PDB file of C-alpha atoms in Angstrom:
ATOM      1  CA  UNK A   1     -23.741 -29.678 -19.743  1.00 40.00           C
ATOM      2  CA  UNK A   2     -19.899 -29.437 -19.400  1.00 40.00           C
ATOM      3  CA  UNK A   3     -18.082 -32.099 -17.331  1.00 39.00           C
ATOM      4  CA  UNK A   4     -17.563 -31.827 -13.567  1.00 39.00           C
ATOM      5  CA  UNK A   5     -14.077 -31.725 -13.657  1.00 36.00           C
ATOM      6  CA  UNK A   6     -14.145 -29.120 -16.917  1.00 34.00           C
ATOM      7  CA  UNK A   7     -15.908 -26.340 -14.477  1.00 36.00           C
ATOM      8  CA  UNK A   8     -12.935 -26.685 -11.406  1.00 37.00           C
ATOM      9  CA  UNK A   9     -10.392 -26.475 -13.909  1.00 31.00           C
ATOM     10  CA  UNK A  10      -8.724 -23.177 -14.381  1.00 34.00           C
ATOM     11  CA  UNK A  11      -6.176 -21.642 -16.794  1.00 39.00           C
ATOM     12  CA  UNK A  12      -2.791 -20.407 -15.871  1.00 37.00           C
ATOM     13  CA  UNK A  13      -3.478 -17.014 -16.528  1.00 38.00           C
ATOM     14  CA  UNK A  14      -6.742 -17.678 -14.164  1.00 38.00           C
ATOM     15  CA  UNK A  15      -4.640 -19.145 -11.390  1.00 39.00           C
ATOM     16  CA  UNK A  16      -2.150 -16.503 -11.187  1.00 41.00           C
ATOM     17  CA  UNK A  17      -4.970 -13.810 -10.888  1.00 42.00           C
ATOM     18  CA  UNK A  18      -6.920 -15.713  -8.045  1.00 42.00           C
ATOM     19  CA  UNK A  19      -3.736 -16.701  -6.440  1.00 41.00           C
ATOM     20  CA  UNK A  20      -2.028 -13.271  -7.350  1.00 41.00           C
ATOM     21  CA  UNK A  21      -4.395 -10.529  -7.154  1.00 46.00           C
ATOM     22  CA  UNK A  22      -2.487  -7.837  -7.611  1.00 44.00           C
ATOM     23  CA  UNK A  23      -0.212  -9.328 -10.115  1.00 44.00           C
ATOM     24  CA  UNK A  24      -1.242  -7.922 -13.734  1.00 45.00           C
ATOM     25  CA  UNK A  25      -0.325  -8.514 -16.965  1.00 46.00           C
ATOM     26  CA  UNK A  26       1.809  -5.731 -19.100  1.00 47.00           C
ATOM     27  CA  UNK A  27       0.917  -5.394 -23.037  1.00 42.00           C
ATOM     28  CA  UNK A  28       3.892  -5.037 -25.563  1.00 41.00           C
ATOM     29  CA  UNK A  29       3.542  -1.585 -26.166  1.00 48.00           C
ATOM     30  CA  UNK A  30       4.183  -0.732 -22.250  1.00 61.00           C
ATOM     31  CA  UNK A  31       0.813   0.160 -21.107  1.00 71.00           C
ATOM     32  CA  UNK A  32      -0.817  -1.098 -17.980  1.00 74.00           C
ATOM     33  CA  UNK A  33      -4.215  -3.341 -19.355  1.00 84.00           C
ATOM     34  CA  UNK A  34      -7.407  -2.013 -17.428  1.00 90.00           C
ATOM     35  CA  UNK A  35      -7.998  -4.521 -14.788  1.00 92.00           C
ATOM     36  CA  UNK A  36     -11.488  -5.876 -13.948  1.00 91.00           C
ATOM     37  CA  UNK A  37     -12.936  -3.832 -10.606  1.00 93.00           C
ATOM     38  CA  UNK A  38     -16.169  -4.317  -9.005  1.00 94.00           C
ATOM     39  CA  UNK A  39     -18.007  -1.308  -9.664  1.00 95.00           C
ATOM     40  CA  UNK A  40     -18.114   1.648  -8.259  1.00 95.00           C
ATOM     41  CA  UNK A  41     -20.357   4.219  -7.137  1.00 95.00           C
ATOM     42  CA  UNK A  42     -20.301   7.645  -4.824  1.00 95.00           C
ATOM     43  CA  UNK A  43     -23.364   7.757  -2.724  1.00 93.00           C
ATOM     44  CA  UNK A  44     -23.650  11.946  -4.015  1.00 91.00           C
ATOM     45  CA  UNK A  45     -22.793  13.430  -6.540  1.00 91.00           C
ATOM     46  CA  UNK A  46     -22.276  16.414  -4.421  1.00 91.00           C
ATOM     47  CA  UNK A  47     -19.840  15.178  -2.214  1.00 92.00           C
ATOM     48  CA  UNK A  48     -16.257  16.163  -2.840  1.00 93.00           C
ATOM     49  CA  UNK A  49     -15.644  13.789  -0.176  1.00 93.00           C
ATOM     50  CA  UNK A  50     -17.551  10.848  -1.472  1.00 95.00           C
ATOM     51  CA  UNK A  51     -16.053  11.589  -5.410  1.00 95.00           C
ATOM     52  CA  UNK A  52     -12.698  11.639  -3.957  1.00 95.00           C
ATOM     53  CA  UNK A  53     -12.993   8.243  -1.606  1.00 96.00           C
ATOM     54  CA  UNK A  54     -14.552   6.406  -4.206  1.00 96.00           C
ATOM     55  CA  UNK A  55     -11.456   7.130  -6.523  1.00 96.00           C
ATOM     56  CA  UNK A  56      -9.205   6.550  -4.119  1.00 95.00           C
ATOM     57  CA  UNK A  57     -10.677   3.435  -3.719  1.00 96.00           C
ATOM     58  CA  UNK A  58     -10.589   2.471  -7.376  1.00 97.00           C
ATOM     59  CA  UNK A  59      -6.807   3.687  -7.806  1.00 96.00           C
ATOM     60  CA  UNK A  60      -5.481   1.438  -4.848  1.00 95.00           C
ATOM     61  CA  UNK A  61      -7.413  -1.980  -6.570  1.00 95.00           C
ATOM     62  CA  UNK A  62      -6.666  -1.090  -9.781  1.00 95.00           C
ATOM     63  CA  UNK A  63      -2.964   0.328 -10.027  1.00 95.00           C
ATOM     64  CA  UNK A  64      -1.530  -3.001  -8.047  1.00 94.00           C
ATOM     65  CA  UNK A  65      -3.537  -5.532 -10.176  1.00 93.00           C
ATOM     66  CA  UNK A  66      -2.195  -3.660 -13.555  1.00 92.00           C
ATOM     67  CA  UNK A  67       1.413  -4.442 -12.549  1.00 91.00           C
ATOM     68  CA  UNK A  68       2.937  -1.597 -10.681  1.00 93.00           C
ATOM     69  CA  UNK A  69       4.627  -2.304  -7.142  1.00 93.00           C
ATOM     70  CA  UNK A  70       2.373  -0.718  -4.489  1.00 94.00           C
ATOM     71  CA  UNK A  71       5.504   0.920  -1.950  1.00 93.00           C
ATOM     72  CA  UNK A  72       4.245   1.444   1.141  1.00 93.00           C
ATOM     73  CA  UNK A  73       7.268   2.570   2.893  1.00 94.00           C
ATOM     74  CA  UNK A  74       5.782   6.003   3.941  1.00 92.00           C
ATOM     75  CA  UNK A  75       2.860   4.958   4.968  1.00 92.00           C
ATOM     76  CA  UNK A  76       4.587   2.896   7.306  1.00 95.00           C
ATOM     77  CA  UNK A  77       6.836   5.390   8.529  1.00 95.00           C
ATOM     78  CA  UNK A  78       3.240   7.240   9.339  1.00 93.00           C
ATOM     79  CA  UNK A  79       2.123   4.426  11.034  1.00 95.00           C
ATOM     80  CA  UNK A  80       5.426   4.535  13.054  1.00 96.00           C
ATOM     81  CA  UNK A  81       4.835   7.932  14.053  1.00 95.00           C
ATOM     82  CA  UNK A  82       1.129   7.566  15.415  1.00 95.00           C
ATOM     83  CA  UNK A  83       2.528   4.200  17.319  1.00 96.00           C
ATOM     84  CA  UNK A  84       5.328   6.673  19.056  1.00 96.00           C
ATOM     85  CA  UNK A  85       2.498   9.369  19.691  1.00 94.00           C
ATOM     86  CA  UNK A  86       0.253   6.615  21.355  1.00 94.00           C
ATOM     87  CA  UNK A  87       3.144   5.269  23.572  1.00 95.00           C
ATOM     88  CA  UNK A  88       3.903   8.727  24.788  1.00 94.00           C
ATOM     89  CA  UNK A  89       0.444   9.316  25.216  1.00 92.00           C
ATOM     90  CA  UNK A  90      -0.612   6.026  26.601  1.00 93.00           C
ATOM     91  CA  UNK A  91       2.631   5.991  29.427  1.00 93.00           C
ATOM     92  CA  UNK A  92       1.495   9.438  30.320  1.00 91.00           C
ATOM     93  CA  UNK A  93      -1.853   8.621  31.324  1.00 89.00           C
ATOM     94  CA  UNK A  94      -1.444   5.059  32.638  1.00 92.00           C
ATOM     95  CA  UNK A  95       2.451   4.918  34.212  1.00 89.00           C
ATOM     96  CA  UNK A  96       2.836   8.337  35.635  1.00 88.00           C
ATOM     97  CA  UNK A  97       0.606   9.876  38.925  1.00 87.00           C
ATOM     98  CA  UNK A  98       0.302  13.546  39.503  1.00 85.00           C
ATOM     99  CA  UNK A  99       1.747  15.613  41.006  1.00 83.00           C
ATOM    100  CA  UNK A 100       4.559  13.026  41.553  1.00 87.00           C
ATOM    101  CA  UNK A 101       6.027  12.606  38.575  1.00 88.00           C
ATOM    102  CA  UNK A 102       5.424  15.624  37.150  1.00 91.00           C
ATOM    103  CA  UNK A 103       9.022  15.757  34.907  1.00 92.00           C
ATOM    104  CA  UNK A 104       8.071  12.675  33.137  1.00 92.00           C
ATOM    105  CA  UNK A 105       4.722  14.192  32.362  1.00 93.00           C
ATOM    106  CA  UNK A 106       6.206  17.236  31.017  1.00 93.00           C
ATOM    107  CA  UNK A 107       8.903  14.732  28.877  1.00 94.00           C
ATOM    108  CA  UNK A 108       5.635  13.121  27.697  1.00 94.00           C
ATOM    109  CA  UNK A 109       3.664  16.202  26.459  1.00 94.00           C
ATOM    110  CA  UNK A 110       6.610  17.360  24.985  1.00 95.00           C
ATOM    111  CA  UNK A 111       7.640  14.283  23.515  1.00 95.00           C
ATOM    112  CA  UNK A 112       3.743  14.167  21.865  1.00 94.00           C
ATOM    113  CA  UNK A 113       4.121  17.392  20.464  1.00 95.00           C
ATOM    114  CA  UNK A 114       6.790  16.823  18.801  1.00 96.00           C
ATOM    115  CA  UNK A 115       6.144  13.958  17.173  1.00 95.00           C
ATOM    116  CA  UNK A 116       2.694  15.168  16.161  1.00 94.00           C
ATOM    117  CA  UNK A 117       4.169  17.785  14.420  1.00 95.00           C
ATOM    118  CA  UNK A 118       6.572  15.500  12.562  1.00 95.00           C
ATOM    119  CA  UNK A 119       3.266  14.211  11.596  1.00 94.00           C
ATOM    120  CA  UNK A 120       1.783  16.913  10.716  1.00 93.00           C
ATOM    121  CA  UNK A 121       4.616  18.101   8.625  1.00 94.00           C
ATOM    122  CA  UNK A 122       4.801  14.651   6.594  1.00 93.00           C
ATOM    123  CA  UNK A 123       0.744  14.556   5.948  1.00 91.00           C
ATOM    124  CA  UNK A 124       0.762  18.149   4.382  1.00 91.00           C
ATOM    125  CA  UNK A 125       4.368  18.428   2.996  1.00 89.00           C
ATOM    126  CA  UNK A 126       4.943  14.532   1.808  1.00 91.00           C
ATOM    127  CA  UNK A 127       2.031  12.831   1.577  1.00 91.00           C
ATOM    128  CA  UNK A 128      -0.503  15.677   0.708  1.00 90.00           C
ATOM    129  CA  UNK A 129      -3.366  14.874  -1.583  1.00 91.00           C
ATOM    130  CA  UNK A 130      -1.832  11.263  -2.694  1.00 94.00           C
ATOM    131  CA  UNK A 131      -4.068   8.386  -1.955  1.00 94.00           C
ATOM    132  CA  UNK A 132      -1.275   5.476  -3.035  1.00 94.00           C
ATOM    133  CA  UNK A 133       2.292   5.283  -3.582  1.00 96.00           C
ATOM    134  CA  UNK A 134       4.010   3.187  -6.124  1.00 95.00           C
ATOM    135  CA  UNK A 135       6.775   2.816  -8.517  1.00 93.00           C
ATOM    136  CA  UNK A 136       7.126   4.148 -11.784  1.00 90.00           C
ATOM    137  CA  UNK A 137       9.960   3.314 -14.034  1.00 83.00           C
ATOM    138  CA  UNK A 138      12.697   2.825 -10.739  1.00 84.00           C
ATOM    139  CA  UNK A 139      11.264   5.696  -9.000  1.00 90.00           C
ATOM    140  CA  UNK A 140       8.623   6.042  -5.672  1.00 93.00           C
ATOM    141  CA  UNK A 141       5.728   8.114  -7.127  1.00 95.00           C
ATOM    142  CA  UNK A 142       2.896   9.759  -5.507  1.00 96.00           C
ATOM    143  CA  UNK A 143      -0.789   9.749  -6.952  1.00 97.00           C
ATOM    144  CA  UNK A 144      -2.654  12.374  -6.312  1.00 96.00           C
ATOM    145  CA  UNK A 145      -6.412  13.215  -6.400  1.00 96.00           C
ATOM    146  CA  UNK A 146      -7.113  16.317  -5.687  1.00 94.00           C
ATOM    147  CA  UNK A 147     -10.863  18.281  -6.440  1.00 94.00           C
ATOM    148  CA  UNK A 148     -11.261  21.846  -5.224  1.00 91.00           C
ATOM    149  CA  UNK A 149     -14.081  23.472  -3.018  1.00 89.00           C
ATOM    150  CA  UNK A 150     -16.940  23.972  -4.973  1.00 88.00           C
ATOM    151  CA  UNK A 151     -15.536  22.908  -8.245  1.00 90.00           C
ATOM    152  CA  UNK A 152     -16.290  19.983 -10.313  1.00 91.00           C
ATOM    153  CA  UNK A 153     -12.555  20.276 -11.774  1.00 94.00           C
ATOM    154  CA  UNK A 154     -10.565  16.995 -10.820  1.00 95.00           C
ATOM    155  CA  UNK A 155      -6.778  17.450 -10.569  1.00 95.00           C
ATOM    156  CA  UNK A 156      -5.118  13.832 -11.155  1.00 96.00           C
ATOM    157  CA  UNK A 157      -1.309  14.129 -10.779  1.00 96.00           C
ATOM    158  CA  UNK A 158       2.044  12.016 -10.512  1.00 96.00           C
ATOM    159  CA  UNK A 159       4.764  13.251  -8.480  1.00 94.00           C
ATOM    160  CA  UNK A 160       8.223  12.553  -7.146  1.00 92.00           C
ATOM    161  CA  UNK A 161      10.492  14.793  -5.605  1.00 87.00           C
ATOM    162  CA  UNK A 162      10.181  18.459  -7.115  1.00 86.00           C
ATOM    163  CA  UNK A 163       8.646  16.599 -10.446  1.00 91.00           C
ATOM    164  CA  UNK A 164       4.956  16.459 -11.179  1.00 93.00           C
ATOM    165  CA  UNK A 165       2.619  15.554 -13.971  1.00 94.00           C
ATOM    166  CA  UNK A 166      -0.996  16.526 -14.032  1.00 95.00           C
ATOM    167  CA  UNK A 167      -4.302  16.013 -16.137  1.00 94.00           C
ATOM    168  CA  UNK A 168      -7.288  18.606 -15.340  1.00 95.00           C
ATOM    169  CA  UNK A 169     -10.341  16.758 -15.891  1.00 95.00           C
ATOM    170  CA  UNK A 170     -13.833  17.206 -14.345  1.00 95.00           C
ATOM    171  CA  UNK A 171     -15.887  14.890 -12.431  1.00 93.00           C
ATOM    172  CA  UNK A 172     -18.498  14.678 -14.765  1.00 93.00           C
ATOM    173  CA  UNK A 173     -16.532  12.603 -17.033  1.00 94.00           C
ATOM    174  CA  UNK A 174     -15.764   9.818 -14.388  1.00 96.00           C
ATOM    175  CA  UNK A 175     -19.146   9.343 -13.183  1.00 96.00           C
ATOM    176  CA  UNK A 176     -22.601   9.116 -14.854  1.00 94.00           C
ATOM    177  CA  UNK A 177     -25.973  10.692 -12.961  1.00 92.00           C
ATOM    178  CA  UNK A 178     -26.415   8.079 -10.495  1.00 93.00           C
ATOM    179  CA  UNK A 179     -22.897   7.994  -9.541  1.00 94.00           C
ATOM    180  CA  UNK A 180     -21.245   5.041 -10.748  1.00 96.00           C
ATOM    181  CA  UNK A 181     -17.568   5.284 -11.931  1.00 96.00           C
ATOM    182  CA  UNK A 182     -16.795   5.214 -15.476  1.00 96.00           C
ATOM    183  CA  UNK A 183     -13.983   3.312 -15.311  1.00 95.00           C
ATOM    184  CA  UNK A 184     -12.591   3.008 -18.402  1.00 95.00           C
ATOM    185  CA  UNK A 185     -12.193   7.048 -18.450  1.00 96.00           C
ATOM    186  CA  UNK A 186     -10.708   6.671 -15.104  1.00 96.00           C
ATOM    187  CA  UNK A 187      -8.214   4.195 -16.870  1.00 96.00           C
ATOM    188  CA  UNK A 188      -7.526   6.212 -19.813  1.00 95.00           C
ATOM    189  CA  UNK A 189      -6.565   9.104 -18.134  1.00 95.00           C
ATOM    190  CA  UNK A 190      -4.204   7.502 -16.143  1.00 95.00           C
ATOM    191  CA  UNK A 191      -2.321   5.231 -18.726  1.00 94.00           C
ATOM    192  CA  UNK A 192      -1.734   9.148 -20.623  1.00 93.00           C
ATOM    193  CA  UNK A 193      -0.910  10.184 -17.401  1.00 94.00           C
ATOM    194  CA  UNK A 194       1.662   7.633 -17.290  1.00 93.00           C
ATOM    195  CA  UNK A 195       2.916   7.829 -20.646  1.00 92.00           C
ATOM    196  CA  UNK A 196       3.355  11.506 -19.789  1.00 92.00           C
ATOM    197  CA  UNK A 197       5.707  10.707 -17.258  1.00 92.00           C
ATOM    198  CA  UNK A 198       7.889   8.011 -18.918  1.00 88.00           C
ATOM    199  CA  UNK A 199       8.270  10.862 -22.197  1.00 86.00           C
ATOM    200  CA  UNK A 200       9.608  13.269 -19.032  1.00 70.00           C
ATOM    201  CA  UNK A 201       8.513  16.086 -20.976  1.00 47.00           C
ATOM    202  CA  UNK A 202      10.586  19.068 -19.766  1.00 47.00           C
ATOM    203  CA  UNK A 203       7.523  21.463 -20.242  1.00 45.00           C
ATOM    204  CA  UNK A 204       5.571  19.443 -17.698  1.00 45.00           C
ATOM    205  CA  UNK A 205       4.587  21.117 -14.130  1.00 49.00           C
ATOM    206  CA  UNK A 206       6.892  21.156 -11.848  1.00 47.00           C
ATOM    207  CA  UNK A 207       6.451  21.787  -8.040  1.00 43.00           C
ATOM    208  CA  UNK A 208       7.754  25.351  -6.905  1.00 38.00           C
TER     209      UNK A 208
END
């Protein structure tokens, strides 16, 4: 039996990752080392919503733990937005009465509107598809899962600004039959993925 004291002792390496979970360590040659994830698994294999999540899911754990800086400025300017929509909508209902103050109801509606539609605008223009944010080389990038209706085609993509990179794959090769992720595919297609983008390949994809 090892000594008491032998089992409460941890490494440094141990330390930072229990006291640092999202810290990782970067190899020599530049490429993020897979992290260690619980596993994962989609309830259905039929669920383009459930495939997606559970992705999602895996991305956000393991991206931040590799290394890369999770930026979470937009999401915060979302929450911003929603706060705003709430106050309007909250003061509307609670610190007006009808038919007496019927101008600052009107403000109120209009003031909703409008900022759900600033909303609107950011979740389908900005944030689309992406299910983290982080940077890349000095720049904020998007990730992007994306699976179309009735397809089994996967779309995972990088993209900042009017730049994108993207690897077709198909959702058979990240799960097995009873729906756990396979997540050292996951991981390899993303470290190409990222070595994609660092090359900046001119023939890449490009938003139009």
């Amino acid at each position: 039996l090892k000594p008491a004291s032998a089992q409460i002792l941890f490494s440094a390496e141990t330390a930072q990752r229990a006291l640092f979970p999202g810290s990782g360590t970067m190899p020599k040659n530049g490429l993020p080392e897979m992290p260690e994830i619980d596993e994962k698994v989609a309830a259905t294999l039929y669920s383009k919503t459930d495939l997606v999540r559970v992705l999602g899911e895996y991305y956000y754990e393991a991206v931040p733990r590799s290394g890369y800086v999770e930026e979470h400025f937009y999401t915060n300017i979302r929450i911003i937005l929603c706060m705003i929509c709430c106050a309007f909508g909250s003061y509307a209902q609670f610190g007006t009465k009808f038919p007496q103050d019927r101008p600052k109801l009107a403000m109120c509606v209009v003031a909703y509107f409008l900022v759900s539609v600033v909303l609107g605008i950011m979740d389908c223009w900005l944030m689309g598809s992406a299910v983290m944010c982080f940077k890349l080389g000095g720049e904020t990038v998007f990730l992007d899962v994306n699976m179309p209706n009735f397809s089994d085609k996967l779309n995972i993509a990088l993209r900042s600004g009017k730049r994108k990179e993207v690897i077709d794959t198909e959702a058979g090769n990240y799960f097995d039959e009873d729906g756990v992720l396979c997540q050292e595919h996951v991981w390899k297609d993303f470290t190409a993925l990222v070595q994609k983008w660092e090359k900046k390949d001119p023939s890449s994809k490009k938003d139009k």
